[in-house]
């Protein structure tokens, strides 16, 4: 918002009114897609998150992912317009601060930071489970902590190098998924009607379940897709971001839904026995062993471990940009702002912020029980999507700029608000601890803003405008 200064310049002429280009604008659209899909880590979702849906409703897990995919389209539309309007490295936090007020913005910042750090810990701790299939000595918690340390070292490299590292790893994890697709469609045992038949293990057999059982699983499916919006965190490092970032988000969403639904559909059609599949603790590994043999299961398990490492790199990159953006907005005491908001002169990466994120994730992985880590991250995504939709409802009250505008506005954000409201209610009545952790994180963020930031910065302090791209 332009204001008149005492020198007669408008804020648009004042360098303090606009972020400086500190990060290197080195990524093309394709390279942003590589990093973003790595943050989604579709192979990890297929092997770690989706089995819980499969075991709960059998073949109807495909329908569940389809419903979540439709909801994700509306979420993606909100992300695309907001990212085009504000192509800023801070992501959802920066949108909420500008459109919903700075107290809500800082609440979103803390929620996203806590969720991001804990998700890094959760997925890193899963590395040993898959490496241990091939190398028994590589199982256990300390393997996960070592993964965090090593990937933090990779994440401090320049963004273009990280794009290619994550791109290579992404090819490996997609190859692992392709094995499932190939084996499933090669040995089709039943028809697509199975995708609409909710079924679960019961005793030594199986039993049908009500279609309503799909509803509480939709947030789980949304979590499996989560990450396509992370493209915005690399906006300030992407060429022509204001014109391309919305397209990157929607391409990543479409790829994520396709890459995760295809192998699940193939496994449901090609499993030798639905009864054995639903009675297995690791149904996809059962399928691989039954259809490809133990050697194939071992090779694919190593591929999944690589996918997890890839995701850790990408999410550390994402959360370090979030922390960098908060320091640039003067959110901390001045020495901390100066350190976290600094960028290496040669690598053009926020090294201090990256190292802090890696350290927090490693400490969380070492000190906190895995069950608590999983509980703590459960409801955060629902609240993030809810506030993104609320921001999308307000975005057109601001002066319009050229760029992407979602079709059928305000219907997409309204649909997301309704879906997240129901998902939040479902979580509150089943696993209320997840909701408590997320709400407490936001409450602490609001309290920090009111007690420390507002007295320090003043109520009239304006957040800078996005960077002009040359």
Coordinates of C-alpha atoms in Angstrom, one line a residue:
X1 CA 0.0 0.0 0.0
X2 CA 1.6 3.3 -1.1
X3 CA 2.0 6.0 1.5
X4 CA 3.6 9.5 1.3
X5 CA 7.0 9.9 3.0
X6 CA 8.4 13.0 4.5
X7 CA 10.8 13.4 1.5
X8 CA 7.9 13.6 -1.0
X9 CA 8.6 10.1 -2.3
X10 CA 5.9 7.5 -2.4
X11 CA 6.5 4.2 -0.6
X12 CA 6.7 2.7 -4.1
X13 CA 9.9 4.7 -4.6
X14 CA 11.2 3.9 -1.1
X15 CA 13.5 0.9 -1.1
X16 CA 12.3 0.0 2.4
X17 CA 8.7 -0.5 1.0
X18 CA 9.7 -3.4 -1.2
X19 CA 11.7 -6.6 -0.5
X20 CA 15.2 -6.6 -1.9
X21 CA 16.2 -9.5 -4.2
X22 CA 18.5 -11.4 -1.9
X23 CA 17.9 -14.9 -3.1
X24 CA 19.1 -16.1 -6.5
X25 CA 16.4 -16.1 -9.2
X26 CA 17.9 -19.1 -10.8
X27 CA 15.0 -21.6 -11.1
X28 CA 13.0 -22.2 -14.2
X29 CA 9.4 -23.5 -14.0
X30 CA 10.6 -27.1 -14.5
X31 CA 13.2 -26.9 -11.7
X32 CA 10.6 -25.5 -9.3
X33 CA 8.3 -28.4 -10.2
X34 CA 11.1 -30.8 -9.3
X35 CA 11.7 -29.4 -5.9
X36 CA 8.0 -29.1 -5.2
X37 CA 7.1 -32.6 -6.2
X38 CA 10.1 -33.8 -4.0
X39 CA 8.4 -32.0 -1.0
X40 CA 5.2 -33.9 -1.8
X41 CA 7.3 -37.1 -1.9
X42 CA 4.6 -39.2 -3.7
X43 CA 6.4 -42.5 -3.1
X44 CA 6.5 -41.9 0.7
X45 CA 2.8 -41.0 0.6
X46 CA 2.0 -44.2 -1.3
X47 CA 3.9 -46.5 1.1
X48 CA 3.5 -44.7 4.4
X49 CA 0.2 -42.7 4.4
X50 CA -2.1 -44.4 1.9
X51 CA -1.9 -47.9 3.4
X52 CA -3.8 -46.7 6.4
X53 CA -6.7 -45.7 4.0
X54 CA -6.4 -49.0 2.1
X55 CA -6.6 -51.0 5.3
X56 CA -9.7 -49.0 6.5
X57 CA -11.9 -49.2 3.4
X58 CA -10.1 -51.6 1.0
X59 CA -10.7 -50.9 -2.7
X60 CA -12.7 -47.8 -1.9
X61 CA -9.5 -46.2 -0.9
X62 CA -9.2 -45.2 -4.6
X63 CA -12.5 -43.4 -4.3
X64 CA -11.3 -41.7 -1.1
X65 CA -8.2 -40.4 -2.9
X66 CA -10.4 -39.3 -5.8
X67 CA -12.7 -37.2 -3.5
X68 CA -9.6 -35.7 -1.8
X69 CA -8.2 -34.9 -5.3
X70 CA -11.4 -32.9 -6.2
X71 CA -11.1 -31.0 -2.9
X72 CA -7.4 -30.4 -3.6
X73 CA -8.3 -28.8 -6.9
X74 CA -10.2 -26.1 -5.1
X75 CA -7.4 -25.7 -2.5
X76 CA -4.9 -25.4 -5.4
X77 CA -7.0 -22.7 -7.1
X78 CA -6.8 -20.6 -3.9
X79 CA -3.0 -21.2 -3.7
X80 CA -2.5 -20.3 -7.3
X81 CA -4.3 -16.9 -7.1
X82 CA -2.7 -16.0 -3.8
X83 CA 0.8 -17.0 -5.0
X84 CA 0.4 -14.9 -8.2
X85 CA -0.7 -11.9 -6.1
X86 CA 2.0 -12.3 -3.5
X87 CA 4.9 -14.4 -4.9
X88 CA 6.9 -14.2 -1.6
X89 CA 9.1 -16.8 0.0
X90 CA 7.1 -16.8 3.2
X91 CA 4.1 -18.6 1.7
X92 CA 0.9 -18.9 3.6
X93 CA 2.2 -16.8 6.5
X94 CA 2.8 -13.8 4.3
X95 CA -0.7 -14.1 2.8
X96 CA -2.4 -14.3 6.1
X97 CA -0.5 -11.4 7.5
X98 CA -1.5 -9.1 4.6
X99 CA -5.1 -10.3 4.2
X100 CA -6.3 -11.5 7.6
X101 CA -4.2 -9.3 9.9
X102 CA -0.7 -9.7 11.3
X103 CA -1.8 -11.5 14.5
X104 CA -3.3 -14.3 12.3
X105 CA -0.2 -14.1 10.1
X106 CA 2.2 -14.8 12.9
X107 CA -0.1 -17.6 14.2
X108 CA 0.1 -19.1 10.7
X109 CA 3.8 -18.7 10.8
X110 CA 4.3 -20.6 14.0
X111 CA 1.8 -23.3 13.0
X112 CA 3.6 -23.8 9.7
X113 CA 7.0 -23.7 11.3
X114 CA 6.1 -26.3 14.0
X115 CA 4.3 -28.5 11.5
X116 CA 7.3 -28.3 9.1
X117 CA 9.9 -29.1 11.6
X118 CA 7.9 -32.1 13.0
X119 CA 7.1 -33.4 9.6
X120 CA 10.8 -33.4 8.8
X121 CA 11.4 -35.5 11.9
X122 CA 8.6 -37.9 11.2
X123 CA 9.6 -38.7 7.7
X124 CA 13.3 -38.9 8.4
X125 CA 12.7 -41.4 11.2
X126 CA 10.9 -43.6 8.6
X127 CA 14.2 -43.9 6.6
X128 CA 15.5 -46.8 8.8
X129 CA 12.3 -48.8 8.3
X130 CA 13.0 -49.1 4.6
X131 CA 16.8 -49.1 4.5
X132 CA 16.5 -51.9 7.1
X133 CA 14.8 -54.2 4.6
X134 CA 18.1 -54.3 2.6
X135 CA 20.7 -53.4 5.2
X136 CA 19.6 -54.6 8.7
X137 CA 22.3 -52.5 10.5
X138 CA 20.8 -49.3 9.1
X139 CA 17.5 -49.5 11.0
X140 CA 16.7 -47.3 14.0
X141 CA 16.2 -43.7 15.2
X142 CA 19.8 -42.6 14.7
X143 CA 19.7 -43.3 11.0
X144 CA 16.8 -40.8 10.7
X145 CA 18.8 -38.2 12.7
X146 CA 21.8 -38.8 10.5
X147 CA 19.6 -38.2 7.4
X148 CA 18.5 -34.8 8.8
X149 CA 22.1 -33.8 9.4
X150 CA 23.3 -34.8 5.9
X151 CA 20.3 -33.3 4.1
X152 CA 20.7 -30.0 6.0
X153 CA 24.2 -29.9 4.5
X154 CA 22.8 -30.4 1.1
X155 CA 20.1 -27.8 1.6
X156 CA 22.6 -25.0 2.2
X157 CA 23.9 -25.4 -1.4
X158 CA 22.5 -23.0 -4.0
X159 CA 18.9 -23.6 -5.1
X160 CA 19.7 -24.7 -8.6
X161 CA 22.0 -27.5 -7.3
X162 CA 19.2 -28.6 -4.9
X163 CA 16.8 -28.7 -7.8
X164 CA 18.9 -31.1 -9.7
X165 CA 19.7 -33.3 -6.6
X166 CA 16.0 -33.5 -5.8
X167 CA 15.2 -34.1 -9.4
X168 CA 17.5 -37.2 -9.7
X169 CA 16.0 -38.6 -6.4
X170 CA 12.5 -37.9 -7.7
X171 CA 13.1 -40.0 -10.8
X172 CA 14.2 -42.9 -8.5
X173 CA 11.1 -42.7 -6.4
X174 CA 8.8 -42.5 -9.4
X175 CA 10.5 -45.6 -10.8
X176 CA 9.7 -47.3 -7.5
X177 CA 6.0 -46.3 -8.0
X178 CA 6.1 -47.5 -11.6
X179 CA 7.0 -51.0 -10.4
X180 CA 3.7 -51.1 -8.4
X181 CA 1.7 -49.8 -11.4
X182 CA 3.3 -52.3 -13.8
X183 CA 2.8 -55.4 -11.5
X184 CA -0.7 -54.4 -10.7
X185 CA -2.0 -53.9 -14.2
X186 CA 0.0 -56.9 -15.4
X187 CA -1.9 -59.2 -13.0
X188 CA -5.4 -57.9 -12.9
X189 CA -7.6 -60.1 -10.7
X190 CA -10.8 -57.9 -10.4
X191 CA -12.6 -55.0 -12.1
X192 CA -12.8 -51.3 -11.4
X193 CA -16.0 -51.9 -9.4
X194 CA -13.7 -52.8 -6.5
X195 CA -12.8 -49.1 -6.2
X196 CA -16.3 -48.4 -5.1
X197 CA -16.6 -51.3 -2.6
X198 CA -15.7 -50.3 1.0
X199 CA -14.1 -53.3 2.6
X200 CA -12.0 -54.0 5.7
X201 CA -10.4 -57.0 7.5
X202 CA -12.7 -58.8 9.9
X203 CA -11.6 -61.8 11.9
X204 CA -9.9 -64.1 9.4
X205 CA -12.0 -62.7 6.5
X206 CA -13.3 -59.3 5.3
X207 CA -16.5 -57.3 5.9
X208 CA -18.2 -54.5 4.1
X209 CA -18.2 -51.1 5.7
X210 CA -20.5 -48.1 5.2
X211 CA -19.7 -45.5 2.6
X212 CA -19.7 -42.9 5.4
X213 CA -16.4 -44.6 6.7
X214 CA -14.7 -42.7 3.8
X215 CA -15.4 -39.3 5.3
X216 CA -12.9 -39.3 8.2
X217 CA -10.2 -40.6 5.9
X218 CA -10.4 -37.6 3.5
X219 CA -8.1 -35.5 5.7
X220 CA -5.6 -38.4 5.6
X221 CA -5.8 -38.4 1.8
X222 CA -5.4 -34.6 1.7
X223 CA -2.2 -35.0 3.8
X224 CA -0.9 -37.6 1.3
X225 CA -1.3 -35.0 -1.4
X226 CA 0.1 -32.1 0.7
X227 CA 3.1 -30.2 -0.7
X228 CA 2.0 -29.0 -4.1
X229 CA 1.6 -25.5 -2.6
X230 CA 5.2 -25.4 -1.5
X231 CA 6.1 -24.0 -4.9
X232 CA 5.4 -20.5 -3.5
X233 CA 8.3 -20.8 -1.0
X234 CA 10.7 -20.8 -4.0
X235 CA 8.9 -17.8 -5.7
X236 CA 11.8 -15.4 -5.1
X237 CA 14.1 -17.9 -6.7
X238 CA 11.9 -18.7 -9.7
X239 CA 12.1 -16.7 -13.0
X240 CA 8.9 -14.9 -14.0
X241 CA 7.3 -16.2 -10.8
X242 CA 4.3 -13.8 -10.8
X243 CA 3.3 -15.3 -14.2
X244 CA 4.3 -19.0 -13.7
X245 CA 3.9 -19.8 -10.0
X246 CA 0.2 -20.5 -10.2
X247 CA 0.8 -22.8 -13.1
X248 CA 3.5 -24.7 -11.2
X249 CA 1.1 -25.2 -8.3
X250 CA -1.6 -26.7 -10.5
X251 CA 0.8 -28.9 -12.5
X252 CA 2.3 -30.2 -9.2
X253 CA -1.2 -31.0 -7.9
X254 CA -2.2 -32.8 -11.1
X255 CA 1.0 -34.8 -11.1
X256 CA 0.7 -35.7 -7.4
X257 CA -2.9 -37.0 -7.7
X258 CA -2.0 -39.1 -10.8
X259 CA 1.2 -40.5 -9.3
X260 CA -0.5 -41.5 -6.0
X261 CA -3.8 -42.8 -7.4
X262 CA -2.4 -45.0 -10.2
X263 CA -0.4 -47.4 -8.0
X264 CA -3.2 -47.7 -5.5
X265 CA -5.7 -48.5 -8.2
X266 CA -3.2 -51.0 -9.7
X267 CA -2.6 -52.7 -6.3
X268 CA -6.4 -53.0 -5.7
X269 CA -7.0 -54.6 -9.1
X270 CA -3.9 -56.8 -9.1
X271 CA -3.5 -58.1 -5.5
X272 CA -3.6 -61.9 -5.5
X273 CA -6.0 -61.8 -2.5
X274 CA -7.9 -58.9 -1.1
X275 CA -8.2 -60.8 2.2
X276 CA -4.5 -61.2 2.5
X277 CA -3.9 -57.6 1.3
X278 CA -6.2 -56.2 4.1
X279 CA -4.7 -58.5 6.8
X280 CA -1.2 -57.4 6.1
X281 CA 0.5 -54.8 8.3
X282 CA 2.4 -53.5 5.2
X283 CA -0.1 -54.2 2.4
X284 CA 2.1 -52.7 -0.4
X285 CA 5.1 -54.6 0.6
X286 CA 2.9 -57.7 0.7
X287 CA 1.8 -57.0 -2.8
X288 CA 5.4 -56.4 -4.1
X289 CA 6.6 -59.7 -2.5
X290 CA 3.6 -61.6 -3.8
X291 CA 3.8 -60.3 -7.4
X292 CA 7.5 -59.5 -7.8
X293 CA 9.4 -61.5 -5.2
X294 CA 11.5 -60.5 -2.2
X295 CA 14.2 -59.0 -4.3
X296 CA 11.8 -56.6 -6.0
X297 CA 10.5 -55.7 -2.5
X298 CA 14.0 -55.0 -1.3
X299 CA 14.9 -52.8 -4.3
X300 CA 11.7 -50.8 -4.1
X301 CA 12.2 -50.4 -0.3
X302 CA 15.6 -48.8 -1.0
X303 CA 13.9 -46.5 -3.5
X304 CA 11.4 -45.4 -0.8
X305 CA 14.3 -44.7 1.6
X306 CA 15.7 -42.5 -1.2
X307 CA 12.3 -40.8 -1.6
X308 CA 12.3 -40.0 2.1
X309 CA 15.8 -38.4 1.9
X310 CA 14.6 -36.4 -1.0
X311 CA 11.6 -35.1 0.9
X312 CA 13.7 -34.1 3.8
X313 CA 15.9 -32.0 1.6
X314 CA 12.9 -30.3 -0.1
X315 CA 11.0 -29.6 3.2
X316 CA 14.1 -28.2 4.9
X317 CA 14.5 -25.9 1.9
X318 CA 10.8 -24.8 2.3
X319 CA 10.8 -24.2 6.0
X320 CA 14.2 -22.4 5.9
X321 CA 12.6 -19.9 3.4
X322 CA 9.7 -19.5 5.9
X323 CA 12.1 -18.7 8.7
X324 CA 14.2 -16.4 6.5
X325 CA 11.0 -14.5 5.5
X326 CA 10.0 -14.0 9.2
X327 CA 13.4 -12.6 10.0
X328 CA 13.2 -10.2 7.0
X329 CA 9.9 -9.0 8.4
X330 CA 11.6 -8.1 11.7
X331 CA 9.8 -10.8 13.8
X332 CA 12.6 -11.5 16.3
X333 CA 15.1 -9.5 18.4
X334 CA 17.4 -7.6 16.1
X335 CA 20.5 -9.9 16.3
X336 CA 18.3 -12.9 15.5
X337 CA 16.7 -11.1 12.6
X338 CA 20.1 -10.1 11.3
X339 CA 21.4 -13.7 11.4
X340 CA 18.3 -15.6 10.1
X341 CA 17.6 -12.9 7.4
X342 CA 21.1 -13.1 6.0
X343 CA 21.9 -14.7 2.7
X344 CA 25.3 -16.2 1.7
X345 CA 26.9 -13.9 -0.8
X346 CA 28.0 -16.8 -3.1
X347 CA 25.4 -19.5 -2.6
X348 CA 22.5 -17.0 -2.3
X349 CA 20.9 -19.2 0.3
X350 CA 19.7 -18.4 3.9
X351 CA 22.4 -20.6 5.5
X352 CA 21.7 -19.6 9.1
X353 CA 17.9 -20.2 8.7
X354 CA 18.6 -23.6 7.0
X355 CA 20.9 -24.8 9.8
X356 CA 18.4 -23.7 12.5
X357 CA 15.6 -25.7 10.8
X358 CA 17.9 -28.8 10.5
X359 CA 18.9 -28.5 14.2
X360 CA 15.4 -28.1 15.4
X361 CA 14.3 -31.2 13.4
X362 CA 17.2 -33.3 14.6
X363 CA 16.5 -32.4 18.2
X364 CA 12.8 -33.2 17.8
X365 CA 13.6 -36.5 16.2
X366 CA 16.0 -37.4 19.0
X367 CA 14.0 -36.2 22.0
X368 CA 10.3 -36.8 21.1
X369 CA 8.5 -40.1 20.7
X370 CA 7.4 -40.9 17.2
X371 CA 3.8 -41.3 18.2
X372 CA 3.7 -37.8 19.7
X373 CA 5.3 -36.4 16.5
X374 CA 2.6 -38.0 14.4
X375 CA -0.1 -36.7 16.7
X376 CA 1.3 -33.2 16.7
X377 CA 1.2 -32.8 12.9
X378 CA -2.3 -34.2 12.3
X379 CA -4.6 -31.2 12.4
X380 CA -2.2 -28.5 11.3
X381 CA -2.8 -29.0 7.6
X382 CA -6.6 -28.6 8.0
X383 CA -6.1 -25.2 9.7
X384 CA -3.5 -24.1 7.1
X385 CA -6.0 -24.9 4.3
X386 CA -8.8 -23.2 6.2
X387 CA -6.9 -19.9 6.6
X388 CA -5.6 -20.1 3.0
X389 CA -9.2 -20.2 1.8
X390 CA -10.2 -17.3 4.1
X391 CA -7.3 -15.3 2.6
X392 CA -8.5 -16.2 -0.9
X393 CA -11.9 -14.8 0.0
X394 CA -10.3 -11.4 0.8
X395 CA -7.7 -11.2 -1.9
X396 CA -9.9 -9.4 -4.4
X397 CA -10.5 -6.6 -2.0
X398 CA -6.9 -5.6 -2.6
X399 CA -5.8 -3.5 -5.6
X400 CA -5.7 -6.0 -8.5
X401 CA -2.6 -6.8 -10.4
X402 CA -2.1 -8.7 -13.7
X403 CA -2.0 -12.4 -13.1
X404 CA -3.9 -15.6 -12.5
X405 CA -7.5 -15.3 -11.2
X406 CA -9.3 -18.5 -10.2
X407 CA -12.5 -19.4 -12.0
X408 CA -15.9 -19.3 -10.2
X409 CA -14.6 -17.2 -7.3
X410 CA -15.7 -17.2 -4.5
X411 CA -17.0 -20.7 -4.9
X412 CA -13.5 -22.5 -4.6
X413 CA -12.6 -20.9 -1.2
X414 CA -16.1 -21.4 0.1
X415 CA -15.9 -25.1 -0.8
X416 CA -12.5 -25.4 1.0
X417 CA -13.9 -23.7 4.1
X418 CA -16.8 -26.1 4.3
X419 CA -14.6 -29.1 3.7
X420 CA -12.0 -28.1 6.2
X421 CA -14.7 -27.2 8.7
X422 CA -16.1 -30.7 8.5
X423 CA -12.6 -32.2 8.6
X424 CA -11.8 -30.2 11.7
X425 CA -15.0 -31.3 13.4
X426 CA -14.2 -35.0 12.5
X427 CA -10.7 -34.7 13.9
X428 CA -12.0 -33.0 17.1
X429 CA -14.5 -35.8 17.8
X430 CA -12.0 -38.6 17.1
X431 CA -8.4 -37.5 17.7
X432 CA -8.9 -34.2 19.6
X433 CA -5.2 -34.2 20.7
X434 CA -4.2 -33.2 17.1
X435 CA -6.6 -30.2 17.1
X436 CA -5.3 -29.1 20.5
X437 CA -1.7 -29.1 19.4
X438 CA -2.5 -27.0 16.3
X439 CA -4.7 -24.5 18.1
X440 CA -2.1 -24.1 20.9
X441 CA 0.6 -23.4 18.3
X442 CA -1.6 -20.7 16.7
X443 CA -2.5 -19.2 20.1
X444 CA 1.2 -18.9 21.1
X445 CA 1.8 -17.2 17.8
X446 CA -0.9 -14.6 18.4
X447 CA 0.3 -14.0 22.0
X448 CA 3.8 -13.5 20.7
X449 CA 2.6 -10.9 18.2
X450 CA 0.5 -9.0 20.7
X451 CA 3.0 -9.1 23.6
X452 CA 6.3 -8.5 21.7
X453 CA 5.9 -7.6 18.0
X454 CA 3.1 -5.1 18.1
X455 CA 4.7 -2.9 20.8
X456 CA 8.0 -3.2 19.0
X457 CA 6.9 -2.4 15.4
X458 CA 3.7 -0.4 16.0
X459 CA 0.2 -1.1 14.8
X460 CA 0.7 1.0 11.6
X461 CA 3.9 -0.9 10.4
X462 CA 3.4 -2.0 6.8
X463 CA 4.8 -5.2 5.4
X464 CA 6.9 -4.6 2.3
X465 CA 5.5 -5.3 -1.2
X466 CA 6.7 -8.2 -3.3
X467 CA 9.8 -7.9 -5.3
X468 CA 9.6 -6.4 -8.8
X469 CA 11.0 -9.0 -11.2
X470 CA 13.5 -7.7 -13.7

